[in-house]
PDB file of C-alpha atoms in Angstrom:
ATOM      1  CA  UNK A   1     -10.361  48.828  -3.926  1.00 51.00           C
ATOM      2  CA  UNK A   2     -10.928  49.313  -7.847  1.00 56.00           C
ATOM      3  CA  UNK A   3     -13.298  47.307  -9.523  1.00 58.00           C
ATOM      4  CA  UNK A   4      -9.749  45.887 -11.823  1.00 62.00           C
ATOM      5  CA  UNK A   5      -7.770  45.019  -8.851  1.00 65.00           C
ATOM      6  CA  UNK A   6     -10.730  42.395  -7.937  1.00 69.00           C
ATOM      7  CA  UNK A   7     -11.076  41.343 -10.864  1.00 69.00           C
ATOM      8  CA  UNK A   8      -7.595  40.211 -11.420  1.00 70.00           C
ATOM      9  CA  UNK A   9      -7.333  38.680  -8.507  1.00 74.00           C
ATOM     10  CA  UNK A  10     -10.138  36.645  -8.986  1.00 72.00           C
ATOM     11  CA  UNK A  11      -8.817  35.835 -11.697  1.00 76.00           C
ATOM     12  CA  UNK A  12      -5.809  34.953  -9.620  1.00 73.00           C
ATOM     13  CA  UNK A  13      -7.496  32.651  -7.164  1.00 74.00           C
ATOM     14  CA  UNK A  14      -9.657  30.732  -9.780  1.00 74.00           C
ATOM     15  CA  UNK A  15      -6.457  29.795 -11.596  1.00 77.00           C
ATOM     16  CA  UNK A  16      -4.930  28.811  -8.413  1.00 77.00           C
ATOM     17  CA  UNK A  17      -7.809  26.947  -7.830  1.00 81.00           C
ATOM     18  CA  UNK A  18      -7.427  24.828 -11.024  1.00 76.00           C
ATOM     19  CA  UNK A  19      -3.474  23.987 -10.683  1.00 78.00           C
ATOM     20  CA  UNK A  20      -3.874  22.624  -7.246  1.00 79.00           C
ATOM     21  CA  UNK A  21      -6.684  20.587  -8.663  1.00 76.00           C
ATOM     22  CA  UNK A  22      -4.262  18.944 -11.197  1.00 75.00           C
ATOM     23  CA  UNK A  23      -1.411  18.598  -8.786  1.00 76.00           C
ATOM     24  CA  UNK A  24      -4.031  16.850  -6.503  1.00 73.00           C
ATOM     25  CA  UNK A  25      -5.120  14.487  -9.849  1.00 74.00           C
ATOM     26  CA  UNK A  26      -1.409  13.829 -10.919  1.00 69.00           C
ATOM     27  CA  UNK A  27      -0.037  13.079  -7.369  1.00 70.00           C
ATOM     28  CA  UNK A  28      -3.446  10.729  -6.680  1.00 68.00           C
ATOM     29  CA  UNK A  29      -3.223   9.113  -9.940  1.00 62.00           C
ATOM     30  CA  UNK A  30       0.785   8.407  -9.262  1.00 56.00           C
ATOM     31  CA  UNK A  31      -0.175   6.469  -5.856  1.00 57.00           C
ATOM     32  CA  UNK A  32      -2.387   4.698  -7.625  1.00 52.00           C
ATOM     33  CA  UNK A  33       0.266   2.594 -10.120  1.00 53.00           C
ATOM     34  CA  UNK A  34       2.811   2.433  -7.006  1.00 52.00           C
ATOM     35  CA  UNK A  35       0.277   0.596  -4.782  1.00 54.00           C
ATOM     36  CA  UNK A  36       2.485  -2.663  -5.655  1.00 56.00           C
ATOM     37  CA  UNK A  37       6.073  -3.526  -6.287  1.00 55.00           C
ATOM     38  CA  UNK A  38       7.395  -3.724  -9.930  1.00 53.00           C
ATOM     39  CA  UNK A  39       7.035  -6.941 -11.881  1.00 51.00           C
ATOM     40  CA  UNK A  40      10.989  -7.268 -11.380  1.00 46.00           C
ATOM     41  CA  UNK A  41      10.498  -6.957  -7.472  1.00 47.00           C
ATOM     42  CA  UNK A  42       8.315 -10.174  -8.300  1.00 51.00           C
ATOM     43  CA  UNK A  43      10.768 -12.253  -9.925  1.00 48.00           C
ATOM     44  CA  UNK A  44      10.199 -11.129 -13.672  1.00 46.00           C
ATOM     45  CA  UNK A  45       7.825 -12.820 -15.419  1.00 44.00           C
ATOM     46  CA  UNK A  46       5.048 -14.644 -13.657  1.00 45.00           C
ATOM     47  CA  UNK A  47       3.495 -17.902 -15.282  1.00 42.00           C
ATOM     48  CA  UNK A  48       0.486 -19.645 -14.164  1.00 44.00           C
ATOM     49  CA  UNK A  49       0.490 -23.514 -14.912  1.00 41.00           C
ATOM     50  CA  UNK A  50      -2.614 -23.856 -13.561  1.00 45.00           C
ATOM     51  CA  UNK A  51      -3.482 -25.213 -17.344  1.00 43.00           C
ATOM     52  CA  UNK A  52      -0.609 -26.355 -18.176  1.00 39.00           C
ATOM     53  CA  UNK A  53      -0.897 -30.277 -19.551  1.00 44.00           C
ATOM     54  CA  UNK A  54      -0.469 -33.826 -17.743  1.00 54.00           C
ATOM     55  CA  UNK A  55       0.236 -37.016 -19.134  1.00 59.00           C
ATOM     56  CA  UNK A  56      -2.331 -38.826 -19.343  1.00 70.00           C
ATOM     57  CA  UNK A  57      -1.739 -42.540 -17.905  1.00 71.00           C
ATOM     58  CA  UNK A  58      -3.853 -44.022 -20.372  1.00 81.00           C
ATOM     59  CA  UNK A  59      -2.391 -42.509 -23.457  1.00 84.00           C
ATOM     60  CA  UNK A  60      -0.159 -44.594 -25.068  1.00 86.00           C
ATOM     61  CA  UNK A  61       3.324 -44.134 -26.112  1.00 83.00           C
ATOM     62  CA  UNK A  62       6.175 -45.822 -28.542  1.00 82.00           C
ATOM     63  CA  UNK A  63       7.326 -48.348 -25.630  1.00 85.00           C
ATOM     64  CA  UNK A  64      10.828 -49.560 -25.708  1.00 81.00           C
ATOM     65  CA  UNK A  65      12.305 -52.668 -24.252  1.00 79.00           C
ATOM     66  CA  UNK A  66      15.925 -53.415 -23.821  1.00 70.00           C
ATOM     67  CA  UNK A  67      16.830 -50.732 -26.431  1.00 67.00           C
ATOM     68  CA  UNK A  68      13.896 -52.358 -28.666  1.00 74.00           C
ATOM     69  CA  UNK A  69      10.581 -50.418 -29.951  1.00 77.00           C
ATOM     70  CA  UNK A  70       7.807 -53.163 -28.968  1.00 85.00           C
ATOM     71  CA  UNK A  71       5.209 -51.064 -30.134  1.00 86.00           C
ATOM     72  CA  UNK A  72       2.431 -48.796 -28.661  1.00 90.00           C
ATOM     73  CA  UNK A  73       1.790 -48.908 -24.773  1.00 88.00           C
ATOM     74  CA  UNK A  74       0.441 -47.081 -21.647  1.00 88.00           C
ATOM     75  CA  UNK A  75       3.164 -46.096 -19.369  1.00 84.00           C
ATOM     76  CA  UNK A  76       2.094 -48.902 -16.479  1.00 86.00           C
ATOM     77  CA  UNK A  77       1.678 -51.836 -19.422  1.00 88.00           C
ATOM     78  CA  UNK A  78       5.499 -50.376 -20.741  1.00 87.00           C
ATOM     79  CA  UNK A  79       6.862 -50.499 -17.067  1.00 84.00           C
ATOM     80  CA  UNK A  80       5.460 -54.134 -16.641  1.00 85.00           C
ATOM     81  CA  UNK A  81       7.079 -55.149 -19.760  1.00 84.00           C
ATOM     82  CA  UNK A  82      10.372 -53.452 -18.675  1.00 80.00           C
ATOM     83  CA  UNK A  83      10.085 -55.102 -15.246  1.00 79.00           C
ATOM     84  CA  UNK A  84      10.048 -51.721 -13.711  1.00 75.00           C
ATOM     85  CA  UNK A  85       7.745 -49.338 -11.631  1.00 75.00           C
ATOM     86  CA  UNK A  86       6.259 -47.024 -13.527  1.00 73.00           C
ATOM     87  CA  UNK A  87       7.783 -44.204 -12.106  1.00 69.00           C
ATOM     88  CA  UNK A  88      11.485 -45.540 -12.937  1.00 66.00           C
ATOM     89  CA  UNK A  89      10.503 -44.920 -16.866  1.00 70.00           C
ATOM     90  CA  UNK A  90      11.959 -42.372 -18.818  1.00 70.00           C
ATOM     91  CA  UNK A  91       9.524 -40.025 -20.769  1.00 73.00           C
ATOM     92  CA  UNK A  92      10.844 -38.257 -23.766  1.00 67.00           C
ATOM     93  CA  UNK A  93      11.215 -37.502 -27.412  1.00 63.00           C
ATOM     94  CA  UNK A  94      12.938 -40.933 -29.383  1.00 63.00           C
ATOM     95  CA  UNK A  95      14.940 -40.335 -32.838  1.00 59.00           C
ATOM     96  CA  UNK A  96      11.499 -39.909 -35.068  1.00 63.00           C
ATOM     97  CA  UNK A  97      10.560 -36.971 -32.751  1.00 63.00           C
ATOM     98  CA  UNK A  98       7.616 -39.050 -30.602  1.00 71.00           C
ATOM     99  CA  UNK A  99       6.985 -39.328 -27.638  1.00 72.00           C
ATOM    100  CA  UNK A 100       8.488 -42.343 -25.798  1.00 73.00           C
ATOM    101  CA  UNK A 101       9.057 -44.863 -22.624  1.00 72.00           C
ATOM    102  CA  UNK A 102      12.215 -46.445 -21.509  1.00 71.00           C
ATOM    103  CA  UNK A 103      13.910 -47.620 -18.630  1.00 67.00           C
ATOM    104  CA  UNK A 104      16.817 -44.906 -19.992  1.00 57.00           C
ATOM    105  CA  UNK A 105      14.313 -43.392 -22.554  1.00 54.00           C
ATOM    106  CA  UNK A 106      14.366 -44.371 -25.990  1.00 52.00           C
ATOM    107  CA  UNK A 107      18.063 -45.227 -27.637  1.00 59.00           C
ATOM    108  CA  UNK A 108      18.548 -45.381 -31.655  1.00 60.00           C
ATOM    109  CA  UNK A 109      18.831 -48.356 -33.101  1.00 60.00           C
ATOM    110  CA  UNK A 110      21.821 -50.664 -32.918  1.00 69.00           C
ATOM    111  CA  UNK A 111      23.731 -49.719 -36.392  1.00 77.00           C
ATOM    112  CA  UNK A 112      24.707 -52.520 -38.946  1.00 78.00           C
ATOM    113  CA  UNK A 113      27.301 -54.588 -37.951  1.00 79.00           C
ATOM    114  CA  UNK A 114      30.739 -54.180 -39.780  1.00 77.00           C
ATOM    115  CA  UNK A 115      32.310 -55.990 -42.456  1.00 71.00           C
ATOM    116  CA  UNK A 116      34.041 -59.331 -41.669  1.00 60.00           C
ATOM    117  CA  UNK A 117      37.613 -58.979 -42.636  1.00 55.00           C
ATOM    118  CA  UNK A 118      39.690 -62.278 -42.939  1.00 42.00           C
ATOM    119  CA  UNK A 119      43.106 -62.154 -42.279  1.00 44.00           C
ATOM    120  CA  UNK A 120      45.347 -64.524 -44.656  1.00 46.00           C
ATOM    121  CA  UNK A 121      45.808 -66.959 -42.020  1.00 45.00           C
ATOM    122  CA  UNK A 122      41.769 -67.365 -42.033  1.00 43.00           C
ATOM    123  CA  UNK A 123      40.816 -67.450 -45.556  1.00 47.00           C
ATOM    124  CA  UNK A 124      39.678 -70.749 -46.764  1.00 48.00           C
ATOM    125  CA  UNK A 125      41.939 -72.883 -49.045  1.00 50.00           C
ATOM    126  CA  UNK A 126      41.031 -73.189 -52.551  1.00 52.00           C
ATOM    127  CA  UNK A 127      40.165 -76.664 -52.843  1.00 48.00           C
ATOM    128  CA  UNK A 128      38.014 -78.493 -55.319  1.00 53.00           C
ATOM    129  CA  UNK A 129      35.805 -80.079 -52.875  1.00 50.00           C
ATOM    130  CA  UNK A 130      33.118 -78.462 -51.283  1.00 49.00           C
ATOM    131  CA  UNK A 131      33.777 -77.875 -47.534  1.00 46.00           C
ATOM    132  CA  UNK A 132      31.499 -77.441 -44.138  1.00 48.00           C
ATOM    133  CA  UNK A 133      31.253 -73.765 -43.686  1.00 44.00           C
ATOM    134  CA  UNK A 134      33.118 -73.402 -39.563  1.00 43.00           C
ATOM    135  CA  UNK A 135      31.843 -71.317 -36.931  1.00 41.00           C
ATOM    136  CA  UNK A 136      33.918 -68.304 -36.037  1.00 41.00           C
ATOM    137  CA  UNK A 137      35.181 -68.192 -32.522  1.00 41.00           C
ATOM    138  CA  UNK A 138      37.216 -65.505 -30.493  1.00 45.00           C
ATOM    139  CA  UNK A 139      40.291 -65.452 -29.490  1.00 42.00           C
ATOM    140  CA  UNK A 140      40.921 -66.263 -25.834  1.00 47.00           C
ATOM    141  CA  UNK A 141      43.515 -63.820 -25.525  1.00 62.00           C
ATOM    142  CA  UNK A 142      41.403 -60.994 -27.184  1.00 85.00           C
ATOM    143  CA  UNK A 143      39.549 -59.720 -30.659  1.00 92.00           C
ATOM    144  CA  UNK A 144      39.064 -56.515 -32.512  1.00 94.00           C
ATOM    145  CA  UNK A 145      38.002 -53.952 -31.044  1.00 96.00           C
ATOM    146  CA  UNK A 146      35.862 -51.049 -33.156  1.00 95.00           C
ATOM    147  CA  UNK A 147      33.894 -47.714 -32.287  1.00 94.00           C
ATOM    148  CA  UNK A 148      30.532 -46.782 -34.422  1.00 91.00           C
ATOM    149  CA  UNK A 149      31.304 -42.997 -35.167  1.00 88.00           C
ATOM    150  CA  UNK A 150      27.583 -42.622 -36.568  1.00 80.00           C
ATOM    151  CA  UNK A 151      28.654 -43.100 -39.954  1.00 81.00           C
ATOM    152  CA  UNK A 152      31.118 -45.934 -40.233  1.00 87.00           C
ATOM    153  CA  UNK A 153      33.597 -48.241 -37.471  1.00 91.00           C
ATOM    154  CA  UNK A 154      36.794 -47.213 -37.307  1.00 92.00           C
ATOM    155  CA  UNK A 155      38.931 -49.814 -35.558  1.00 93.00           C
ATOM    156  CA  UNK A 156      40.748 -48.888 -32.343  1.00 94.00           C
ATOM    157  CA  UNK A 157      42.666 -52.796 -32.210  1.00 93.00           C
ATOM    158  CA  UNK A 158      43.121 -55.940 -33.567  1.00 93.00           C
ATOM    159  CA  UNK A 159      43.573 -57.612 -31.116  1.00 94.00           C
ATOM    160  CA  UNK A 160      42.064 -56.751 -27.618  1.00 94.00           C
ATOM    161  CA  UNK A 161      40.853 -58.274 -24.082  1.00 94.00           C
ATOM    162  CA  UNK A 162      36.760 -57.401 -23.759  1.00 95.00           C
ATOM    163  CA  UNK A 163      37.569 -55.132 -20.276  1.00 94.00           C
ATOM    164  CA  UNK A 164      40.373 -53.063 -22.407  1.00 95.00           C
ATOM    165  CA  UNK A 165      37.909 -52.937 -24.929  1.00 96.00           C
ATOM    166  CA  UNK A 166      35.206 -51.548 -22.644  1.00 96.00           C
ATOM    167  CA  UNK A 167      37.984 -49.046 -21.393  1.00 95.00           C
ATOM    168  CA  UNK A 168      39.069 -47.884 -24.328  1.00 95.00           C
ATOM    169  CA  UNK A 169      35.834 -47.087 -26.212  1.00 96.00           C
ATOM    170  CA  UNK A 170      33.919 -45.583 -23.092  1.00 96.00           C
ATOM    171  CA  UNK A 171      36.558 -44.670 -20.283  1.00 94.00           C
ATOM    172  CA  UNK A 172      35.429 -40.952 -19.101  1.00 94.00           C
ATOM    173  CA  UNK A 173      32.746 -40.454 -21.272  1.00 93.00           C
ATOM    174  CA  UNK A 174      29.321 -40.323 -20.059  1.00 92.00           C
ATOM    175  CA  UNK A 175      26.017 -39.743 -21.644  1.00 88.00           C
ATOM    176  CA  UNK A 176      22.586 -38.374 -21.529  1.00 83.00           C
ATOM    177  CA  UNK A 177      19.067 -40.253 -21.197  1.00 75.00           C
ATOM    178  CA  UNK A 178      17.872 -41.549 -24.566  1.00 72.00           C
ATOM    179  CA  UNK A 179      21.436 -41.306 -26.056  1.00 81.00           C
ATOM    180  CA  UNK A 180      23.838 -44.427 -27.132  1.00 85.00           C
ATOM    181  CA  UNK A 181      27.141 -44.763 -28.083  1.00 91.00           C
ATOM    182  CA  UNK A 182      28.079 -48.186 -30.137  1.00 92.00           C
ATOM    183  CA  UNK A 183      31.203 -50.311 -30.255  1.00 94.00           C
ATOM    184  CA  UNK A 184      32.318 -53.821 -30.925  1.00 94.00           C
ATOM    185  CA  UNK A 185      34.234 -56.488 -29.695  1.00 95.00           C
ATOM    186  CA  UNK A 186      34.726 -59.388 -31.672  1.00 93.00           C
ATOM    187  CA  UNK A 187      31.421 -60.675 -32.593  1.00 92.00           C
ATOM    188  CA  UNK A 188      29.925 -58.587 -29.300  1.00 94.00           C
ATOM    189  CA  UNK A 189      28.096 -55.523 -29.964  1.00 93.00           C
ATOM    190  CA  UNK A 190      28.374 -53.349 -27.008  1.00 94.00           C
ATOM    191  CA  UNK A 191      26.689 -50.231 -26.515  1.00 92.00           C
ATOM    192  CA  UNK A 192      26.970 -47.501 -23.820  1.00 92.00           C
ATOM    193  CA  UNK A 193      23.730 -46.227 -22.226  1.00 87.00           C
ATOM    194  CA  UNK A 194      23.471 -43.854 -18.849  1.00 87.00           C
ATOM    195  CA  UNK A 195      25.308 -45.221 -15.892  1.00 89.00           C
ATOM    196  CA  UNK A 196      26.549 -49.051 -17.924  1.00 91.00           C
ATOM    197  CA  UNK A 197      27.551 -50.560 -20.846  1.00 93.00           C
ATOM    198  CA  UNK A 198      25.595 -53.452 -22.277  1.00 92.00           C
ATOM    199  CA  UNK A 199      26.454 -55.888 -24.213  1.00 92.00           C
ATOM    200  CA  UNK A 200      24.417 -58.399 -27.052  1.00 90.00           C
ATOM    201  CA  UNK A 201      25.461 -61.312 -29.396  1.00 90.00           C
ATOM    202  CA  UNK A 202      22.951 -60.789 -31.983  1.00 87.00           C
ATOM    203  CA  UNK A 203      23.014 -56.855 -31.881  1.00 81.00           C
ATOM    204  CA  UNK A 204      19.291 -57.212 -30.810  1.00 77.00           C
ATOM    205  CA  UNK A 205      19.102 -58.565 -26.955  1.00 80.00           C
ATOM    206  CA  UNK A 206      21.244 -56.082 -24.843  1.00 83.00           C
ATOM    207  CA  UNK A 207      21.916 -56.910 -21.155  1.00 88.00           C
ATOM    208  CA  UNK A 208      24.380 -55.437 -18.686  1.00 90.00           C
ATOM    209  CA  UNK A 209      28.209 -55.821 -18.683  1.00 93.00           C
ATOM    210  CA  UNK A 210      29.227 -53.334 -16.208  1.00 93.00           C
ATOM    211  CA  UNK A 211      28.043 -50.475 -14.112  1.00 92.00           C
ATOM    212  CA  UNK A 212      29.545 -46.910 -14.345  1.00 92.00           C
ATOM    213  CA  UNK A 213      30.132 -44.394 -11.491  1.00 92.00           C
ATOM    214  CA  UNK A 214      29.413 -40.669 -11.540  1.00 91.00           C
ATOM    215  CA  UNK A 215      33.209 -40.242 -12.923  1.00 92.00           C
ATOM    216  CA  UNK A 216      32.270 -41.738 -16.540  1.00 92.00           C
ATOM    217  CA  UNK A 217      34.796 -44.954 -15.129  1.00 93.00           C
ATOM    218  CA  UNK A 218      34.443 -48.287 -14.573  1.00 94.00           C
ATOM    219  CA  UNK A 219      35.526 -49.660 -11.382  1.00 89.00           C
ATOM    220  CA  UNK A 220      34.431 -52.928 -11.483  1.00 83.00           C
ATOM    221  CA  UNK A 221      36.618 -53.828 -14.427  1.00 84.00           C
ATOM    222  CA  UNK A 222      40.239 -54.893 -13.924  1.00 71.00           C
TER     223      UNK A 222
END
């Protein structure tokens, strides 16, 4: 055989030599990043809470009691002022952006009462005399009846029972833990809160009227 013949295939078998060593390197190194499912196989992204943060039970918090900030308080001192376990508080963010504990977690503030509007029939007479200033009372057969629309009241009647009231300020409207929705009733400031409506004479000291189902109703008023 000539001395060029070997040569070029020499040549020949050294270059096959080097492509089937990088088809062996690209194959290898292709088995090597399929050796596990893709990240979407896995659900996406993966997160490890391992660190993530507890609440500390000795930390205190703004601690709220019947719609009332009492101050600064662990969760188990809050609960015991609440009358609750600790585990039936609510733990969330309150109006100023804080952290805060509630039975229902922290509602805003009751808003200032309305106006007092006199009708004719209740103004006083002008009289020389200085008179006794009388306590107002409410009607038996009903009162006024107002909704807070988180700027002013805006009257709904003038002249409504308390249940009617109830029905037609909160009737199929529910809301969320740590929210409050205000009304009145006569002298009454009522205020709806997850799953009731309370109800307080001074617009300070709330307490339970009625309890509402999972329908936003009221079943238990006639």
């Amino acid at each position: 055989m000539p001395q060029d013949n070997r040569l070029l295939i020499a040549i020949g078998a050294g270059l096959a030599i080097v492509a089937a060593v990088v088809l062996a390197l690209v194959f290898s190194s292709g088995r090597g990043r399929d050796a596990g499912p893709p990240p979407a196989a896995q659900g996406g992204l993966t997160i490890d809470v391992a660190d993530a943060p507890e609440l500390n039970t000795t930390r205190e918090l703004r601690c709220f009691v019947n719609g009332q900030f009492i101050g600064m308080a662990t969760l188990s001192d809050c609960a015991r002022r609440n009358g609750v376990a600790t585990d039936a508080l609510d733990v969330g963010i309150d109006e100023t952006g804080a952290l805060a504990a509630a039975p229902t977690a922290a509602f805003a503030p009751p808003p200032s009462l309305p106006p007092i509007e006199l009708t004719e029939a209740e103004q006083p007479a002008p009289s020389d005399e200085p008179t006794q200033p009388q306590p107002t009372t409410q009607a038996a057969s009903g009162s006024a009846c107002l909704r807070h629309t988180g700027s002013d009241w805006r009257s709904l009647s003038s002249n409504m029972s308390l249940n009617a009231c109830v029905q037609a300020l909160y009737a199929g409207t529910c809301v969320r833990p740590g929210e409050a929705l205000y009304g009145r009733w006569g002298e009454t400031t009522l205020r709806l809160v997850p799953r009731r409506v309370e109800q307080s004479p001074d617009n300070n000291r709330f307490r339970t009227l009625v309890e509402q189902d999972r329908a936003c109703q009221f079943p238990g008023l006639r």
